[in-house]
mmCIF file of C-alpha atoms in Angstrom:
data_model
loop_
_atom_site.group_PDB
_atom_site.id
_atom_site.type_symbol
_atom_site.label_atom_id
_atom_site.label_comp_id
_atom_site.label_asym_id
_atom_site.label_seq_id
_atom_site.Cartn_x
_atom_site.Cartn_y
_atom_site.Cartn_z
ATOM 1 C CA MET A 10 -8.789 -46.963 78.229
ATOM 2 C CA VAL A 11 -10.309 -45.218 75.317
ATOM 3 C CA ASN A 12 -8.156 -43.772 72.623
ATOM 4 C CA MET A 13 -9.673 -40.699 71.036
ATOM 5 C CA PHE A 14 -8.463 -39.296 67.743
ATOM 6 C CA PHE A 15 -9.498 -35.923 66.391
ATOM 7 C CA PHE A 16 -9.010 -35.362 62.712
ATOM 8 C CA MET A 17 -10.117 -32.651 60.357
ATOM 9 C CA CYS A 18 -10.505 -33.276 56.654
ATOM 10 C CA GLY A 19 -10.455 -31.105 53.572
ATOM 11 C CA CYS A 20 -10.664 -31.385 49.817
ATOM 12 C CA ILE A 21 -8.435 -29.460 47.457
ATOM 13 C CA ASP A 22 -9.750 -28.838 43.958
ATOM 14 C CA GLN A 23 -8.017 -29.749 40.735
ATOM 15 C CA ALA A 24 -5.577 -27.096 39.424
ATOM 16 C CA SER A 25 -5.036 -25.927 42.990
ATOM 17 C CA ILE A 26 -2.483 -26.570 45.663
ATOM 18 C CA GLY A 27 -2.886 -26.345 49.452
ATOM 19 C CA ILE A 28 -0.589 -24.835 52.060
ATOM 20 C CA ILE A 29 -0.447 -26.918 55.264
ATOM 21 C CA GLU A 30 0.928 -25.396 58.462
ATOM 22 C CA ARG A 31 1.861 -27.014 61.772
ATOM 23 C CA PHE A 32 1.670 -24.769 64.799
ATOM 24 C CA GLY A 33 1.794 -21.701 62.536
ATOM 25 C CA ARG A 34 4.794 -22.801 60.532
ATOM 26 C CA PHE A 35 4.798 -24.045 56.967
ATOM 27 C CA SER A 36 4.771 -27.838 56.908
ATOM 28 C CA LYS A 37 4.129 -29.104 53.384
ATOM 29 C CA LEU A 38 2.177 -28.679 50.180
ATOM 30 C CA ALA A 39 -1.055 -30.557 49.569
ATOM 31 C CA ASN A 40 -1.868 -31.751 46.073
ATOM 32 C CA PRO A 41 -5.433 -31.875 44.736
ATOM 33 C CA GLY A 42 -7.580 -34.462 46.474
ATOM 34 C CA PHE A 43 -8.945 -35.410 49.899
ATOM 35 C CA HIS A 44 -6.696 -34.785 52.922
ATOM 36 C CA PHE A 45 -6.810 -35.360 56.698
ATOM 37 C CA PHE A 46 -5.379 -32.871 59.160
ATOM 38 C CA ASN A 47 -4.648 -33.594 62.824
ATOM 39 C CA PRO A 48 -5.532 -30.538 64.865
ATOM 40 C CA LEU A 49 -3.954 -32.100 67.953
ATOM 41 C CA ALA A 50 -0.637 -32.050 66.099
ATOM 42 C CA GLY A 51 -1.200 -28.429 65.125
ATOM 43 C CA GLU A 52 -1.946 -29.177 61.457
ATOM 44 C CA CYS A 53 -4.278 -26.954 59.497
ATOM 45 C CA LEU A 54 -4.947 -25.874 55.961
ATOM 46 C CA ALA A 55 -3.609 -22.325 55.838
ATOM 47 C CA GLY A 56 -4.733 -21.561 52.316
ATOM 48 C CA VAL A 57 -5.204 -22.721 48.746
ATOM 49 C CA LEU A 58 -3.544 -21.281 45.655
ATOM 50 C CA SER A 59 -4.773 -21.753 42.097
ATOM 51 C CA THR A 60 -2.230 -23.020 39.580
ATOM 52 C CA ARG A 61 -4.300 -21.847 36.607
ATOM 53 C CA ILE A 62 -2.943 -19.184 34.271
ATOM 54 C CA ASN A 63 -4.098 -15.732 35.346
ATOM 55 C CA SER A 64 -4.215 -12.648 33.144
ATOM 56 C CA LEU A 65 -3.445 -9.129 34.272
ATOM 57 C CA ASP A 66 -4.099 -6.121 32.021
ATOM 58 C CA VAL A 67 -1.907 -3.113 32.671
ATOM 59 C CA LYS A 68 -2.347 0.300 31.025
ATOM 60 C CA ILE A 69 0.814 2.395 30.987
ATOM 61 C CA GLU A 70 1.087 6.030 29.888
ATOM 62 C CA THR A 71 4.530 7.126 28.796
ATOM 63 C CA LYS A 72 6.376 9.351 26.307
ATOM 64 C CA THR A 73 8.355 8.367 23.213
ATOM 65 C CA LYS A 74 11.673 9.758 22.025
ATOM 66 C CA ASP A 75 9.913 12.227 19.695
ATOM 67 C CA ASN A 76 7.834 13.579 22.621
ATOM 68 C CA VAL A 77 4.574 11.815 21.793
ATOM 69 C CA PHE A 78 2.477 10.658 24.747
ATOM 70 C CA VAL A 79 1.087 7.161 24.254
ATOM 71 C CA GLN A 80 -0.865 4.628 26.241
ATOM 72 C CA LEU A 81 0.230 0.994 26.090
ATOM 73 C CA LEU A 82 -2.140 -1.811 26.980
ATOM 74 C CA CYS A 83 -0.085 -4.772 28.174
ATOM 75 C CA SER A 84 -1.504 -8.205 29.034
ATOM 76 C CA ILE A 85 0.565 -10.393 31.400
ATOM 77 C CA GLN A 86 -0.225 -14.092 31.718
ATOM 78 C CA TYR A 87 1.262 -15.711 34.832
ATOM 79 C CA ARG A 88 0.756 -18.699 37.109
ATOM 80 C CA VAL A 89 1.920 -20.134 40.441
ATOM 81 C CA ILE A 90 4.809 -22.632 40.286
ATOM 82 C CA LYS A 91 3.605 -25.757 42.074
ATOM 83 C CA HIS A 92 6.798 -26.697 43.859
ATOM 84 C CA ASN A 93 7.353 -23.063 44.906
ATOM 85 C CA ALA A 94 3.772 -22.402 45.966
ATOM 86 C CA ASP A 95 4.909 -21.704 49.534
ATOM 87 C CA ASP A 96 6.997 -18.748 48.301
ATOM 88 C CA ALA A 97 4.044 -17.426 46.329
ATOM 89 C CA PHE A 98 1.826 -17.746 49.419
ATOM 90 C CA TYR A 99 4.151 -16.190 51.988
ATOM 91 C CA GLU A 100 6.397 -13.755 50.125
ATOM 92 C CA LEU A 101 3.949 -11.466 48.315
ATOM 93 C CA GLN A 102 0.919 -9.800 49.838
ATOM 94 C CA ASN A 103 -0.432 -8.609 46.478
ATOM 95 C CA PRO A 104 1.344 -10.185 43.481
ATOM 96 C CA GLN A 105 -0.679 -8.234 40.917
ATOM 97 C CA GLU A 106 0.515 -4.879 42.264
ATOM 98 C CA GLN A 107 4.083 -6.177 42.258
ATOM 99 C CA ILE A 108 3.833 -7.325 38.629
ATOM 100 C CA GLN A 109 2.243 -4.041 37.617
ATOM 101 C CA ALA A 110 5.019 -2.037 39.267
ATOM 102 C CA TYR A 111 7.726 -3.938 37.370
ATOM 103 C CA VAL A 112 5.838 -3.545 34.094
ATOM 104 C CA PHE A 113 5.654 0.224 34.614
ATOM 105 C CA ASP A 114 9.366 0.364 35.401
ATOM 106 C CA VAL A 115 10.510 -1.630 32.359
ATOM 107 C CA VAL A 116 8.171 0.005 29.830
ATOM 108 C CA ARG A 117 9.020 3.529 30.947
ATOM 109 C CA ALA A 118 12.703 2.671 30.683
ATOM 110 C CA HIS A 119 12.501 1.351 27.104
ATOM 111 C CA VAL A 120 9.808 3.370 25.323
ATOM 112 C CA PRO A 121 11.431 6.840 25.820
ATOM 113 C CA ARG A 122 14.391 5.569 23.752
ATOM 114 C CA MET A 123 12.146 4.862 20.734
ATOM 115 C CA THR A 124 10.264 7.076 18.329
ATOM 116 C CA LEU A 125 6.571 6.479 17.779
ATOM 117 C CA ASP A 126 7.176 4.668 14.493
ATOM 118 C CA GLU A 127 9.877 2.490 16.092
ATOM 119 C CA LEU A 128 7.514 1.666 18.949
ATOM 120 C CA PHE A 129 4.892 0.348 16.541
ATOM 121 C CA GLU A 130 7.535 -1.626 14.661
ATOM 122 C CA GLN A 131 9.369 -2.986 17.721
ATOM 123 C CA LYS A 132 6.605 -3.507 20.262
ATOM 124 C CA SER A 133 7.611 -7.179 20.490
ATOM 125 C CA ASP A 134 11.044 -6.050 21.730
ATOM 126 C CA VAL A 135 9.387 -4.107 24.539
ATOM 127 C CA ALA A 136 7.282 -7.160 25.422
ATOM 128 C CA GLN A 137 10.407 -9.340 25.456
ATOM 129 C CA ALA A 138 12.203 -6.909 27.777
ATOM 130 C CA VAL A 139 9.234 -6.943 30.180
ATOM 131 C CA LEU A 140 9.127 -10.755 30.060
ATOM 132 C CA GLU A 141 12.819 -11.121 30.878
ATOM 133 C CA GLU A 142 12.614 -8.709 33.804
ATOM 134 C CA LEU A 143 9.474 -10.267 35.269
ATOM 135 C CA GLU A 144 10.800 -13.810 34.921
ATOM 136 C CA LYS A 145 13.950 -12.858 36.799
ATOM 137 C CA VAL A 146 12.103 -11.093 39.624
ATOM 138 C CA MET A 147 8.847 -13.018 39.983
ATOM 139 C CA GLY A 148 10.544 -16.416 39.688
ATOM 140 C CA ALA A 149 12.054 -15.844 43.121
ATOM 141 C CA TYR A 150 8.556 -15.384 44.521
ATOM 142 C CA GLY A 151 7.130 -18.600 43.075
ATOM 143 C CA TYR A 152 5.467 -17.155 39.998
ATOM 144 C CA SER A 153 6.065 -18.100 36.375
ATOM 145 C CA ILE A 154 5.473 -15.511 33.624
ATOM 146 C CA GLU A 155 3.982 -17.346 30.650
ATOM 147 C CA HIS A 156 3.405 -14.618 28.063
ATOM 148 C CA ILE A 157 3.622 -10.851 27.670
ATOM 149 C CA LEU A 158 1.359 -9.315 25.006
ATOM 150 C CA MET A 159 1.423 -5.689 23.866
ATOM 151 C CA VAL A 160 -2.260 -5.564 23.031
ATOM 152 C CA ASP A 161 -2.529 -1.976 21.868
ATOM 153 C CA ILE A 162 -0.593 1.258 21.427
ATOM 154 C CA ILE A 163 -2.818 4.332 21.670
ATOM 155 C CA PRO A 164 -1.268 7.700 20.774
ATOM 156 C CA ASP A 165 -2.894 11.011 21.619
ATOM 157 C CA PRO A 166 -5.959 11.701 19.382
ATOM 158 C CA SER A 167 -4.326 14.803 17.873
ATOM 159 C CA VAL A 168 -1.241 12.745 16.987
ATOM 160 C CA ARG A 169 -3.369 10.044 15.345
ATOM 161 C CA LYS A 170 -5.189 12.708 13.321
ATOM 162 C CA ALA A 171 -1.879 14.204 12.194
ATOM 163 C CA MET A 172 -0.531 10.763 11.272
ATOM 164 C CA ASN A 173 -3.636 10.051 9.191
ATOM 165 C CA GLU A 174 -3.287 13.400 7.424
ATOM 166 C CA ILE A 175 0.375 12.704 6.659
ATOM 167 C CA ASN A 176 -0.511 9.274 5.308
ATOM 168 C CA ALA A 177 -3.306 10.739 3.189
ATOM 169 C CA ALA A 178 -0.978 13.442 1.817
ATOM 170 C CA GLN A 179 1.659 10.864 0.911
ATOM 171 C CA ARG A 180 -0.906 8.741 -0.885
ATOM 172 C CA LEU A 181 -2.221 11.782 -2.778
ATOM 173 C CA GLN A 182 1.332 12.676 -3.773
ATOM 174 C CA LEU A 183 1.951 9.142 -5.002
ATOM 175 C CA ALA A 184 -1.337 9.196 -6.897
ATOM 176 C CA SER A 185 -0.336 12.495 -8.530
ATOM 177 C CA VAL A 186 2.971 10.978 -9.637
ATOM 178 C CA TYR A 187 1.210 7.986 -11.181
ATOM 179 C CA LYS A 188 -1.348 10.260 -12.840
ATOM 180 C CA GLY A 189 1.422 12.434 -14.265
ATOM 181 C CA GLU A 190 3.232 9.384 -15.627
ATOM 182 C CA ALA A 191 -0.007 8.158 -17.193
ATOM 183 C CA ASP A 192 -0.648 11.565 -18.792
ATOM 184 C CA LYS A 193 2.910 11.641 -20.091
ATOM 185 C CA ILE A 194 2.578 8.211 -21.666
ATOM 186 C CA LEU A 195 -0.769 9.227 -23.169
ATOM 187 C CA GLN A 196 0.684 12.397 -24.684
ATOM 188 C CA VAL A 197 3.684 10.525 -26.074
ATOM 189 C CA LYS A 198 1.434 7.882 -27.610
ATOM 190 C CA ARG A 199 -0.848 10.589 -29.035
ATOM 191 C CA ALA A 200 2.160 12.413 -30.538
ATOM 192 C CA GLU A 201 3.465 9.167 -32.017
ATOM 193 C CA ALA A 202 0.028 8.444 -33.476
ATOM 194 C CA GLU A 203 -0.200 11.939 -34.962
ATOM 195 C CA ALA A 204 3.298 11.628 -36.433
ATOM 196 C CA GLU A 205 2.455 8.251 -37.924
ATOM 197 C CA ALA A 206 -0.845 9.622 -39.290
ATOM 198 C CA LYS A 207 0.921 12.596 -40.865
ATOM 199 C CA TYR A 208 3.548 10.321 -42.357
ATOM 200 C CA LEU A 209 0.936 8.006 -43.813
ATOM 201 C CA GLY A 210 -1.059 11.015 -44.997
ATOM 202 C CA GLY A 211 2.021 12.356 -46.762
ATOM 203 C CA VAL A 212 2.613 8.983 -48.373
ATOM 204 C CA GLY A 213 -0.993 8.938 -49.518
ATOM 205 C CA VAL A 214 -0.797 12.452 -50.956
ATOM 206 C CA ALA A 215 2.453 11.586 -52.719
ATOM 207 C CA ARG A 216 0.908 8.476 -54.210
ATOM 208 C CA GLN A 217 -2.197 10.425 -55.202
ATOM 209 C CA ARG A 218 -0.145 13.063 -56.964
ATOM 210 C CA GLN A 219 1.953 10.383 -58.633
ATOM 211 C CA ALA A 220 -1.224 8.674 -59.862
ATOM 212 C CA ILE A 221 -2.599 11.990 -61.149
ATOM 213 C CA THR A 222 0.643 12.713 -62.951
ATOM 214 C CA ASP A 223 0.729 9.244 -64.501
ATOM 215 C CA GLY A 224 -2.918 9.561 -65.560
ATOM 216 C CA LEU A 225 -2.362 12.958 -67.126
ATOM 217 C CA ARG A 226 0.680 11.682 -68.988
ATOM 218 C CA GLU A 227 -1.235 8.702 -70.367
ATOM 219 C CA ASN A 228 -4.173 10.900 -71.389
ATOM 220 C CA ILE A 229 -1.928 13.347 -73.197
ATOM 221 C CA LEU A 230 -0.083 10.579 -75.030
ATOM 222 C CA ASN A 231 -3.296 8.747 -76.009
ATOM 223 C CA PHE A 232 -5.007 11.929 -77.176
ATOM 224 C CA SER A 233 -1.955 13.049 -79.176
ATOM 225 C CA HIS A 234 -1.699 9.697 -80.938
ATOM 226 C CA LYS A 235 -5.404 9.412 -81.723
ATOM 227 C CA VAL A 236 -5.985 13.045 -82.786
ATOM 228 C CA SER A 237 -3.456 14.174 -85.318
ATOM 229 C CA GLY A 238 -2.233 17.745 -85.383
ATOM 230 C CA THR A 239 -2.630 18.311 -81.602
ATOM 231 C CA SER A 240 0.232 19.213 -79.323
ATOM 232 C CA ALA A 241 0.794 18.194 -75.728
ATOM 233 C CA LYS A 242 0.120 21.770 -74.599
ATOM 234 C CA GLU A 243 -3.296 21.823 -76.228
ATOM 235 C CA VAL A 244 -4.240 18.494 -74.727
ATOM 236 C CA MET A 245 -3.071 19.698 -71.316
ATOM 237 C CA ASP A 246 -5.164 22.834 -71.596
ATOM 238 C CA LEU A 247 -8.214 20.775 -72.518
ATOM 239 C CA ILE A 248 -7.707 18.432 -69.551
ATOM 240 C CA MET A 249 -7.246 21.363 -67.178
ATOM 241 C CA ILE A 250 -10.445 23.008 -68.417
ATOM 242 C CA THR A 251 -12.295 19.738 -67.889
ATOM 243 C CA GLN A 252 -10.864 19.384 -64.360
ATOM 244 C CA TYR A 253 -11.689 23.008 -63.637
ATOM 245 C CA PHE A 254 -15.335 22.640 -64.561
ATOM 246 C CA ASP A 255 -15.578 19.359 -62.658
ATOM 247 C CA THR A 256 -14.319 21.181 -59.584
ATOM 248 C CA ILE A 257 -16.857 23.966 -60.012
ATOM 249 C CA LYS A 258 -19.562 21.317 -60.358
ATOM 250 C CA ASP A 259 -18.477 19.573 -57.160
ATOM 251 C CA LEU A 260 -18.541 22.849 -55.252
ATOM 252 C CA GLY A 261 -22.045 23.550 -56.505
ATOM 253 C CA ASN A 262 -23.314 20.123 -55.518
ATOM 254 C CA SER A 263 -21.899 20.340 -52.027
ATOM 255 C CA SER A 264 -24.548 20.201 -49.280
ATOM 256 C CA LYS A 265 -22.629 22.609 -47.030
ATOM 257 C CA ASN A 266 -23.702 26.229 -47.129
ATOM 258 C CA THR A 267 -20.269 27.586 -47.886
ATOM 259 C CA THR A 268 -19.501 30.477 -50.202
ATOM 260 C CA VAL A 269 -16.205 30.205 -52.067
ATOM 261 C CA PHE A 270 -14.912 33.067 -54.232
ATOM 262 C CA LEU A 271 -12.773 31.869 -57.118
ATOM 263 C CA PRO A 272 -11.279 33.831 -60.020
ATOM 264 C CA HIS A 273 -13.215 32.623 -63.044
ATOM 265 C CA GLY A 274 -12.337 32.997 -66.683
ATOM 266 C CA PRO A 275 -10.346 31.409 -69.512
ATOM 267 C CA GLY A 276 -7.274 33.396 -68.604
ATOM 268 C CA HIS A 277 -7.221 32.006 -65.101
ATOM 269 C CA VAL A 278 -7.548 28.467 -66.430
ATOM 270 C CA ARG A 279 -4.556 29.184 -68.665
ATOM 271 C CA ASP A 280 -2.591 30.456 -65.672
ATOM 272 C CA ILE A 281 -3.370 27.290 -63.711
ATOM 273 C CA SER A 282 -2.301 25.096 -66.613
ATOM 274 C CA ASN A 283 0.930 27.053 -66.981
ATOM 275 C CA GLN A 284 1.687 26.598 -63.294
ATOM 276 C CA ILE A 285 1.068 22.841 -63.466
ATOM 277 C CA ARG A 286 3.157 22.532 -66.646
ATOM 278 C CA ASN A 287 6.017 24.476 -65.111
ATOM 279 C CA GLY A 288 5.858 22.308 -62.005
ATOM 280 C CA MET A 289 5.981 19.128 -64.065
ATOM 281 C CA MET A 290 8.914 20.450 -66.108
ATOM 282 C CA GLU A 291 10.834 21.398 -62.944
ATOM 283 C CA ALA A 292 10.184 17.983 -61.463
ATOM 284 C CA SER A 293 11.397 16.281 -64.643
ATOM 285 C CA ALA A 294 14.531 18.452 -64.692
ATOM 286 C CA ALA A 295 15.287 17.668 -61.053
ATOM 287 C CA GLN A 296 14.854 13.935 -61.675
ATOM 288 C CA ALA A 297 17.188 14.151 -64.701
ATOM 289 C CA ASN A 298 19.828 15.897 -62.603
ATOM 290 C CA ASP A 299 19.561 13.180 -59.916
ATOM 291 C CA ASP A 300 20.011 10.457 -62.570
ATOM 292 C CA THR A 301 23.069 12.257 -63.989
ATOM 293 C CA GLU A 302 24.699 12.487 -60.565
#
């Protein structure tokens, strides 16, 4: 008597898992490695599923709360659960279409409740909502959702152009405000500098006049003491005539081609000296009154 055994063999790759059936019914899962199957017992390798992470890109077009149409590019990373590989093999004919349908449903339920700005700010919330829904649904079919990534949010080109124009206008407005503040500070500093210059100029003129007055007083006193029989008025007239002619000389030596018409004559010199004398007497009287008070 001869015993005959018929076996079939197969090899399952790493990061894969095999589905073994017996007479058309699911029998067990086959891990990576070399396996024997007994065709007389109805065993066969029905299929092999990869346990690697797969990526599915889904593009969804929807509308925001402020009536802006946008396209969202969503990347779903999923894999088969090893101990539930039989559910993944038998339950879903096309798992990618199933995942895509749930992504469409969740995104179009959440995005219309957000404005465009909120969508850009809270896109991670949308991704989290998609992840929770897919984990709950696809887990029953033997699939694990690893990550959900909102890769891009693409508004309508006209909306993007308008948003760029609004951003540019806001930046120009802010630049105008800063420029105005800078001009204001510059004008204030210029006014302060002019005020300080005028103040210092006034101090300089006051000191100059005080020095002139002191010099004239000393000259009058020295001349009166050294030349007997002269009065202060005569000395003052002599000094004024000297100053007058010095001024005429300076005007003549000036390199600028400027014509100046001045009243010239001894009488005018006398008038100038009288005006200076009267001014000095009024100043002395005012100072005496201040000392009395």
